[in-house]
Short mmCIF file of C-alpha atoms in Angstrom, two decimals:
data_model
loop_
_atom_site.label_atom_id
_atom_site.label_comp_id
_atom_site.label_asym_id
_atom_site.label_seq_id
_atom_site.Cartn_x
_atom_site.Cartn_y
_atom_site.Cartn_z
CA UNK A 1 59.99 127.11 -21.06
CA UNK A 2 61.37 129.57 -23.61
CA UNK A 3 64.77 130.47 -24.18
CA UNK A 4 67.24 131.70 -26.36
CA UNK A 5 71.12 131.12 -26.95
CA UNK A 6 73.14 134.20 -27.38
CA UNK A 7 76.94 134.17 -28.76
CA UNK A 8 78.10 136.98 -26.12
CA UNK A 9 76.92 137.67 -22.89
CA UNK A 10 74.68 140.38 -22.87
CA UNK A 11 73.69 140.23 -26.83
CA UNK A 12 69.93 138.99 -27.26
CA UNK A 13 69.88 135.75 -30.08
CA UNK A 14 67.44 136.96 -32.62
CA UNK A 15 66.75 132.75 -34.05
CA UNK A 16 63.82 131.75 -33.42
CA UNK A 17 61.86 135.16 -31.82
CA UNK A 18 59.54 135.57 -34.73
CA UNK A 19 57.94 132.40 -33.51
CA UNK A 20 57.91 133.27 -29.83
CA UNK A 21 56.31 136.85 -30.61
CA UNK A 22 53.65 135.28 -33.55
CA UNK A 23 54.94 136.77 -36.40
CA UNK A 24 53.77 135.62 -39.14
CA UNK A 25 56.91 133.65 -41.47
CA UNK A 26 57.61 131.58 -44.58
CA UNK A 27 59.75 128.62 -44.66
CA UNK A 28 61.32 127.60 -47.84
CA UNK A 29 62.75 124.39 -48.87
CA UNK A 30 62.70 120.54 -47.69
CA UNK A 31 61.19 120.43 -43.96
CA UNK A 32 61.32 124.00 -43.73
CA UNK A 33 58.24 125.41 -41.91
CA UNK A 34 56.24 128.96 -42.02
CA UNK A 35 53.57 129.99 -39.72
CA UNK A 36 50.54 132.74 -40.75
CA UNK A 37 48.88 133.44 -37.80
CA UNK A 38 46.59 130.68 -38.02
CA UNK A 39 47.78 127.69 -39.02
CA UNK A 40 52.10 125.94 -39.28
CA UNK A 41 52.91 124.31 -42.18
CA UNK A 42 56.08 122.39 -42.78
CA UNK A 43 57.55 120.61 -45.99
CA UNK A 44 58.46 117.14 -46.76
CA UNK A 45 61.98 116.63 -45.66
CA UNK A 46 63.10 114.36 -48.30
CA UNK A 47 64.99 116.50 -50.84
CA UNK A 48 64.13 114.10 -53.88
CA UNK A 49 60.34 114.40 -53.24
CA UNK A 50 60.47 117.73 -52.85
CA UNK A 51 62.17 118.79 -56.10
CA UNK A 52 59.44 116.24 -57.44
CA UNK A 53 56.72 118.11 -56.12
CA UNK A 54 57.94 121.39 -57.06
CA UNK A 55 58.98 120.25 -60.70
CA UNK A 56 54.99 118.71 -61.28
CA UNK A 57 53.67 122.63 -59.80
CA UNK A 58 52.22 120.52 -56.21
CA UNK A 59 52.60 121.66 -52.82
CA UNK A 60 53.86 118.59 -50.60
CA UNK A 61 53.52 119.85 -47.20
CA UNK A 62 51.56 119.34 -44.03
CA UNK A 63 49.83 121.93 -42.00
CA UNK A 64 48.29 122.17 -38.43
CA UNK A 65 44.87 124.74 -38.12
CA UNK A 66 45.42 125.97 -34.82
CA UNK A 67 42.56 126.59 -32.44
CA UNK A 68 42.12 129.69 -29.87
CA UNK A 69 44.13 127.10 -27.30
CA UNK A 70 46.99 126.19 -28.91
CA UNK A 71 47.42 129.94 -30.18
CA UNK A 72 47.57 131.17 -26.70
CA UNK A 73 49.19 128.41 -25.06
CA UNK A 74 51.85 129.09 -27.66
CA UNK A 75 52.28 132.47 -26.47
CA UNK A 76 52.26 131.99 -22.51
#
């Protein structure tokens, strides 16, 4: 089930609705995530290792190909 919080009745909450509609977005910073159409990664949440990574030029993150199914079951 999808939902969203507004602030005042009647106002639609915008947080959140580029991942409901499957728009692609970048996440930046400790366990941040971004999502390109075909895959979500997410960062490390630990703020030390990630200013580690970063300061050596390496990408510490994890990331989930998705598959036909988990696309459209993410849009239903």
């Amino acid at each position: 089930m999808r939902f969203q919080i507004s602030a005042k009745m009647g106002y639609l909450s915008i947080h959140n609705s580029n991942y409901w509609k499957q728009v692609s977005y970048l996440g930046l910073g400790p366990s941040a995530h971004s999502f390109n159409g075909f895959s979500r990664q997410w960062n490390i949440r630990n703020l030390k290792g990630y200013i580690k990574a970063i300061n050596n030029g390496k990408l510490f993150l994890r990331k989930k190909n998705l598959t036909q199914r988990p696309v459209l079951m993410n849009i239903l």
